[in-house]
Amino acid sequence: NENILQLILPPQRLVCSIVCTPLPWEMYLTTLMIVSIAPAHADVVYPVLIESRSDNSQGSVRVTEDYIVNLEESSVLGENLFFTDTRNGEVTHELMDTAFLRKSVYENSEHAASFTITKTPTGIEMEGYLNFTHGIKPLRINERSGRIPHKIFPLPKLEGEIDLDLPVHKHLNESPEPRADEELPHVWRPKMYIMIDSSINEHLRGIKRLQVLYIVRLMNIVNAIFKTVKVPKINLHLVGIYRFQTKQDESFIVEEDGFIEGHETLDAFGKFTKTTSFARHADFYFLLAGRRLGTRNKHGKISPNILGSAFSGRICMRGTNVGISVEVPLLYTTFINIAHEIGHLLGSTHDGKGPLFHGHPGAEACKPPPSHIMGISSGPPFTFSNCSEKEMEYMLKFRGKKCWKTESYYDFFNVTKEVAGYKNYNQRRSANALIQGCMFQLRCTIAP
């Protein structure tokens, strides 16, 4: 049952419909984060979800007979999440009330893990990350009563350079020097819009529900890396997911012979985000590409030699606050590359490299080894070096309060007036814009 409110906005005669549809998500799907499991456990386990009888507890998961994990709510989500869909030039923005997700998405603040759980008549299916090095997935074999066998497996590693340093002219010093006495927020929550290309959309069968759960699960494990930063404390905030259904909709992607030119696409992607109306503001926009990335060789051909690309220190700078990373669904390994590129956006250079510009601390004092997230080839301990932490702290001061200020009130109608492409009509506020259990859609077409 859909309740439709149609708006006709003169003089452009832009016709928009706001659609409230009861959510079909009341199924037994859960994404959770649990404590790291020791690799000494058997490869095959039978997880069981234990419901909580207390309002103060989120329940737990028994992974093995002697391993029970208490769950906490996911912190990557806010009150709302936008899902932006584009197909053949038509753009749709859906405002999701994340209450249903927050009841399904869990984490453990001390250890890194992220799962999707599906309840079935014969037990639960758990799929995702046990920690930074091991994953878990259900086995399609005979089940024993009430419990489904799962395999624990080591996460593979993608070969190749994570990225290459961009030209120096990309790092323009356009802001005043940060004040030494600038009071930083206790927790920095960079707002991000995650975008998936048509290849990932196809790989995940175009099913929106699967894609949303997949992205939340992925960004939870990325966020677990950033939550290791001490000063400032960093907790990524997912505000939107943007899906390209066809290659025609992602015209900014420079592709030849199935390979994406990373640096040229990054430039074009930045211009795309600058001229596109999003459902809400983000501090950075990040594209997940289901195709290999590369740079041009001396013959002008694209060599697939990188795993990502981003403009260093460009957080909150419209048009250049963008990054790209290879993402291969169900490979469970690209979260490290994503964290690396977001680290660039937040102000980090490669370990061992000099400053971005005068005054920037750089990372020359942190030459590898050991290997950290911002190393050319990152790996354990899956943390940022001291140099990277100082660089991100500097960039937070450098960009100032306009960048890291957290919005205290969010109004659906005020935001969607820009999405509709018409900014001057009467701004109507409504405290009832968010209705529990409903998904809002803004559909816009040009009237004849």
XYZ file of C-alpha atoms in Angstrom:
448
model
C 0.000 0.000 0.000
C 1.591 3.259 -1.101
C 0.559 6.705 0.083
C 1.564 9.220 -2.592
C 1.808 12.977 -2.206
C 2.385 14.693 -5.568
C 4.012 18.112 -5.743
C 4.107 20.330 -8.857
C 6.800 22.952 -8.504
C 6.541 25.951 -10.880
C 7.954 27.435 -13.024
C 9.978 24.440 -14.201
C 6.927 22.161 -13.856
C 9.026 19.614 -12.025
C 6.657 16.922 -10.810
C 7.778 15.048 -7.714
C 6.050 12.294 -5.798
C 6.928 11.453 -2.217
C 6.070 7.807 -1.688
C 5.747 6.185 1.733
C 5.867 2.417 1.418
C 5.670 0.006 4.376
C 9.092 -1.562 4.620
C 9.320 -5.186 3.483
C 12.425 -5.591 5.615
C 10.772 -7.330 8.543
C 12.698 -10.455 7.806
C 15.262 -12.128 9.904
C 18.336 -10.357 8.585
C 20.976 -9.091 10.949
C 24.397 -7.607 10.495
C 26.539 -7.920 13.565
C 30.011 -7.319 14.821
C 31.595 -9.772 17.255
C 34.847 -10.308 19.088
C 37.741 -11.806 17.139
C 37.755 -15.591 17.140
C 41.012 -17.407 17.673
C 42.205 -19.278 14.586
C 42.748 -22.315 16.816
C 39.006 -23.031 16.608
C 37.846 -25.673 14.161
C 37.271 -24.557 10.581
C 33.621 -25.628 10.782
C 31.375 -24.057 13.424
C 27.641 -23.910 14.153
C 26.707 -20.368 15.270
C 23.555 -19.844 17.338
C 21.840 -16.506 18.007
C 20.877 -16.076 21.671
C 18.019 -13.635 22.197
C 18.301 -11.193 25.098
C 15.670 -10.969 27.835
C 16.999 -7.620 29.049
C 16.378 -4.168 27.586
C 20.015 -3.318 28.350
C 21.443 -6.099 26.202
C 21.430 -6.710 22.450
C 21.777 -10.449 22.834
C 24.710 -12.612 21.884
C 25.981 -15.200 19.438
C 27.379 -18.578 20.417
C 29.976 -19.266 17.743
C 31.236 -22.417 19.468
C 30.304 -24.142 22.697
C 32.914 -22.149 24.611
C 32.788 -18.900 22.641
C 29.852 -16.558 23.263
C 29.881 -12.994 21.948
C 27.902 -10.106 23.413
C 26.609 -7.640 20.810
C 26.479 -3.841 20.684
C 24.609 -1.573 18.276
C 26.512 -0.459 15.189
C 27.905 3.058 15.411
C 28.414 3.663 11.669
C 24.703 4.447 11.233
C 22.828 7.581 12.219
C 19.096 8.102 12.521
C 18.564 8.037 8.762
C 20.178 6.639 5.663
C 19.502 7.681 2.070
C 19.497 5.202 -0.797
C 19.967 7.004 -4.108
C 19.196 5.029 -7.235
C 19.927 6.042 -10.822
C 18.874 4.205 -13.951
C 18.787 5.572 -17.497
C 19.038 9.139 -16.214
C 16.216 8.880 -13.679
C 17.309 9.492 -10.090
C 15.334 8.349 -7.048
C 16.154 9.199 -3.424
C 14.765 7.027 -0.651
C 14.949 8.068 2.988
C 15.280 5.037 5.215
C 14.487 5.070 8.897
C 17.435 3.094 10.229
C 15.634 1.888 13.346
C 15.222 -1.480 11.654
C 18.920 -1.553 10.720
C 20.093 -0.562 14.188
C 18.107 -3.464 15.570
C 19.937 -5.729 13.147
C 23.444 -4.258 12.898
C 25.794 -4.861 15.794
C 29.421 -4.407 16.692
C 31.858 -5.011 19.485
C 33.807 -1.861 20.280
C 36.901 -3.757 21.366
C 37.344 -6.177 18.473
C 36.676 -5.978 14.756
C 34.070 -8.215 13.149
C 31.016 -7.719 10.974
C 28.419 -10.260 9.902
C 25.165 -10.594 8.072
C 22.863 -13.102 9.745
C 19.743 -14.590 8.205
C 17.315 -16.637 10.271
C 16.013 -19.728 8.530
C 13.749 -22.570 9.687
C 16.856 -24.695 10.280
C 19.037 -22.106 12.018
C 20.972 -18.929 11.272
C 23.223 -18.198 8.308
C 26.174 -15.963 9.193
C 28.372 -14.378 6.550
C 31.111 -11.763 6.776
C 34.163 -10.915 8.858
C 35.274 -12.601 12.076
C 38.161 -10.161 12.363
C 40.704 -8.442 10.116
C 42.175 -11.758 8.946
C 39.368 -14.343 8.895
C 35.888 -14.599 7.448
C 32.911 -16.876 7.898
C 30.252 -18.169 5.521
C 27.560 -20.875 5.567
C 28.285 -24.216 3.949
C 25.743 -25.680 1.542
C 25.937 -29.170 2.999
C 23.728 -31.367 5.137
C 22.568 -29.539 8.253
C 22.170 -30.974 11.695
C 18.994 -30.149 13.570
C 18.535 -26.428 14.155
C 22.121 -25.477 13.299
C 23.764 -24.679 9.970
C 27.469 -25.503 9.441
C 29.755 -22.561 8.650
C 33.297 -22.408 7.364
C 35.945 -20.133 8.872
C 38.519 -19.120 6.254
C 41.549 -16.792 6.002
C 40.874 -13.612 4.057
C 42.731 -13.451 0.721
C 44.934 -10.513 -0.219
C 44.745 -8.560 -3.462
C 48.040 -8.177 -5.276
C 49.360 -4.823 -6.474
C 50.068 -1.327 -5.210
C 47.270 0.187 -3.162
C 47.735 3.488 -4.991
C 50.282 5.882 -6.446
C 51.025 9.415 -5.279
C 49.034 12.014 -7.204
C 50.764 15.089 -8.664
C 51.668 17.771 -6.122
C 49.374 20.359 -7.738
C 46.403 18.379 -6.449
C 47.283 19.400 -2.903
C 46.543 23.117 -2.965
C 46.843 25.086 0.263
C 43.660 27.139 0.071
C 42.840 27.416 3.781
C 44.372 29.469 6.600
C 46.830 27.887 8.993
C 45.054 26.000 11.783
C 44.954 27.634 15.177
C 47.157 25.923 17.737
C 44.483 26.410 20.398
C 41.640 25.067 18.230
C 39.449 22.899 20.446
C 38.821 19.622 18.674
C 35.650 17.583 19.015
C 35.924 14.561 21.266
C 34.791 12.381 18.354
C 35.128 13.265 14.668
C 32.299 11.796 12.571
C 33.183 12.289 8.885
C 29.967 11.917 6.870
C 30.294 9.682 3.823
C 28.213 8.853 0.768
C 29.200 5.399 -0.535
C 28.577 4.813 -4.246
C 28.595 1.487 -6.098
C 29.183 1.099 -9.818
C 27.076 -0.918 -12.244
C 29.406 -3.919 -11.997
C 28.843 -4.283 -8.258
C 25.132 -3.699 -8.760
C 25.080 -6.577 -11.238
C 27.209 -8.819 -9.018
C 24.758 -8.310 -6.149
C 21.900 -9.096 -8.553
C 20.423 -5.607 -8.369
C 18.737 -6.470 -5.058
C 18.645 -3.311 -2.968
C 18.197 -5.116 0.348
C 21.316 -7.218 -0.216
C 23.291 -4.167 -1.339
C 22.384 -2.071 1.708
C 23.293 -4.857 4.124
C 26.491 -5.541 2.183
C 27.624 -1.895 2.302
C 26.790 -1.492 5.994
C 28.697 -4.666 6.794
C 31.676 -3.523 4.721
C 31.818 -0.032 6.208
C 31.559 -1.457 9.716
C 34.851 -3.291 9.242
C 36.418 -0.172 7.668
C 35.179 1.873 10.614
C 36.772 -0.595 13.028
C 40.174 0.460 11.652
C 39.441 4.170 12.101
C 38.205 3.615 15.641
C 41.775 2.654 16.594
C 42.843 6.296 16.105
C 43.412 7.941 19.486
C 43.394 11.707 18.777
C 40.982 12.642 17.479
C 38.685 9.681 17.958
C 37.218 8.901 14.532
C 33.859 7.246 13.940
C 32.742 7.217 10.305
C 29.104 8.129 9.628
C 27.322 6.543 6.659
C 24.680 9.019 5.441
C 23.924 7.641 1.984
C 24.361 4.856 -0.552
C 24.287 5.702 -4.260
C 23.714 2.985 -6.858
C 24.520 3.180 -10.575
C 22.461 0.541 -12.372
C 23.875 1.031 -15.880
C 27.191 2.107 -17.392
C 25.379 4.961 -19.124
C 24.627 6.478 -15.700
C 28.294 6.445 -14.641
C 29.610 8.412 -17.619
C 32.433 9.907 -15.526
C 34.176 6.524 -15.390
C 37.063 6.327 -17.880
C 37.141 2.689 -18.974
C 39.077 0.920 -21.695
C 39.241 -2.832 -22.306
C 37.456 -3.483 -19.019
C 39.959 -1.446 -16.957
C 39.232 1.865 -15.207
C 41.843 4.645 -15.403
C 42.015 5.582 -11.732
C 43.369 9.136 -11.825
C 41.316 10.347 -14.790
C 38.187 8.818 -13.298
C 38.946 10.401 -9.927
C 39.075 13.859 -11.529
C 35.825 13.263 -13.401
C 34.191 11.743 -10.324
C 35.003 14.884 -8.351
C 33.362 17.058 -10.998
C 30.337 14.747 -10.973
C 29.855 15.121 -7.218
C 30.230 18.899 -7.470
C 27.466 19.279 -10.054
C 25.118 16.579 -8.753
C 22.392 17.157 -6.158
C 22.611 14.557 -3.422
C 19.936 13.696 -0.904
C 22.110 15.209 1.796
C 25.536 16.709 2.334
C 28.563 14.489 2.910
C 32.128 15.309 3.909
C 33.406 12.936 1.242
C 32.079 10.730 -1.549
C 33.559 7.310 -2.179
C 33.110 5.086 -5.225
C 33.411 1.310 -5.005
C 34.319 -0.095 -8.413
C 33.783 -3.706 -9.391
C 36.430 -3.451 -12.115
C 40.211 -3.285 -11.970
C 41.879 0.122 -11.643
C 45.037 1.271 -13.343
C 47.087 4.094 -14.792
C 48.264 4.738 -18.344
C 51.597 3.317 -19.407
C 54.008 4.938 -21.862
C 51.941 3.569 -24.745
C 48.763 5.238 -23.473
C 47.167 1.949 -22.474
C 45.669 1.360 -19.036
C 47.757 -0.987 -16.905
C 45.733 -2.431 -13.987
C 48.347 -1.617 -11.356
C 46.510 0.116 -8.484
C 43.716 -0.758 -6.062
C 42.480 2.756 -5.317
C 42.947 6.508 -5.623
C 41.993 9.578 -3.575
C 42.876 13.249 -3.161
C 44.899 13.612 0.035
C 43.601 16.082 2.600
C 40.553 17.077 0.547
C 37.946 16.213 3.157
C 35.081 18.749 2.988
C 36.459 20.383 -0.190
C 33.652 20.158 -2.711
C 34.662 18.663 -6.035
C 37.833 17.018 -4.755
C 36.593 15.276 -1.592
C 36.427 11.970 -3.457
C 38.065 8.569 -3.483
C 37.835 5.299 -5.415
C 38.651 1.730 -4.472
C 38.383 -1.658 -6.097
C 35.673 -3.718 -4.422
C 35.130 -7.350 -5.299
C 31.923 -8.553 -3.608
C 32.320 -11.661 -1.461
C 36.132 -11.484 -1.622
C 36.235 -9.957 1.897
C 39.614 -8.313 1.490
C 39.241 -4.817 0.044
C 38.285 -3.105 3.321
C 41.983 -2.375 3.907
C 42.256 -0.519 0.585
C 39.092 1.456 1.357
C 40.459 2.494 4.751
C 43.743 3.499 3.070
C 42.035 5.799 0.559
C 39.758 7.363 3.184
C 42.908 7.905 5.241
C 44.262 9.982 2.340
C 41.079 12.073 2.253
C 41.366 12.734 5.981
C 44.893 14.090 5.538
C 47.288 11.147 5.660
C 50.154 10.665 3.228
C 51.985 7.402 2.651
C 54.197 6.431 5.560
C 57.695 7.691 4.873
C 56.535 10.540 2.619
C 56.900 14.275 3.157
C 54.168 16.842 3.902
C 51.349 17.697 1.507
C 52.100 21.414 1.809
C 53.898 23.849 4.073
C 52.854 23.299 7.666
C 51.462 19.820 7.104
C 53.386 17.360 9.334
C 53.967 14.657 6.725
C 55.026 11.105 7.589
C 58.783 11.013 6.951
C 59.400 9.817 10.517
C 57.333 6.665 9.942
C 59.248 4.849 7.252
C 58.206 1.210 6.867
C 58.605 -1.332 8.295
C 56.500 -1.825 10.340
C 53.519 -1.914 8.014
C 50.503 0.260 8.796
C 47.355 1.208 6.887
C 49.099 4.070 5.055
C 52.054 1.980 3.967
C 52.418 1.232 0.261
C 51.577 -2.376 1.102
C 49.479 -2.357 4.254
C 48.843 -5.262 6.562
C 48.883 -6.227 10.242
C 48.498 -4.651 12.772
C 45.728 -2.897 10.731
C 46.260 0.428 12.468
C 47.411 3.894 11.452
C 50.956 4.957 12.302
C 51.600 7.763 14.769
C 52.458 9.977 11.794
C 49.103 9.283 10.137
C 47.263 10.118 13.346
C 49.106 13.452 13.624
C 48.326 14.219 9.976
C 44.608 13.567 10.460
C 44.566 15.668 13.622
C 46.258 18.502 11.726
C 43.762 18.266 8.861
C 40.845 18.360 11.274
C 42.142 21.659 12.669
C 43.047 22.844 9.178
C 39.524 22.444 7.792
C 37.930 23.921 10.896
C 34.525 23.668 12.514
C 32.585 23.988 9.265
C 34.000 20.612 8.295
C 33.556 18.621 11.463
C 30.501 20.275 12.962
C 27.800 17.677 13.559
C 24.281 18.553 12.461
C 21.906 18.338 15.419
C 18.644 18.427 13.456
C 17.829 16.956 10.105
C 14.687 17.709 8.111
C 13.700 15.552 5.162
C 11.713 18.259 3.371
C 14.424 20.901 3.669
C 16.977 18.573 2.108
C 14.847 17.165 -0.678
C 13.978 20.614 -2.014
C 17.483 20.645 -3.552
C 17.207 17.043 -4.683
C 14.121 18.041 -6.646
C 16.206 20.650 -8.417
C 14.097 23.578 -7.214
C 15.396 25.613 -4.286
C 13.043 28.576 -3.991
C 9.651 27.170 -3.138
C 8.173 27.618 0.320
C 10.187 25.673 2.873
C 7.791 23.618 4.894
C 9.062 21.959 8.052
C 7.375 18.866 9.354
C 8.282 17.077 12.547
C 6.365 14.087 11.254
C 8.440 13.704 8.103
C 9.939 10.483 9.407
C 7.387 7.761 9.966
C 8.556 4.591 11.632
C 8.384 1.598 9.345
C 8.135 3.650 6.155
C 10.493 4.311 3.314
C 10.191 7.708 1.629
C 10.872 8.079 -2.069
C 11.318 11.296 -4.006
C 10.561 10.671 -7.680
C 11.031 13.575 -10.053
C 10.221 14.007 -13.740
C 9.859 17.009 -16.016
C 6.201 17.655 -16.836
C 5.366 17.992 -20.561
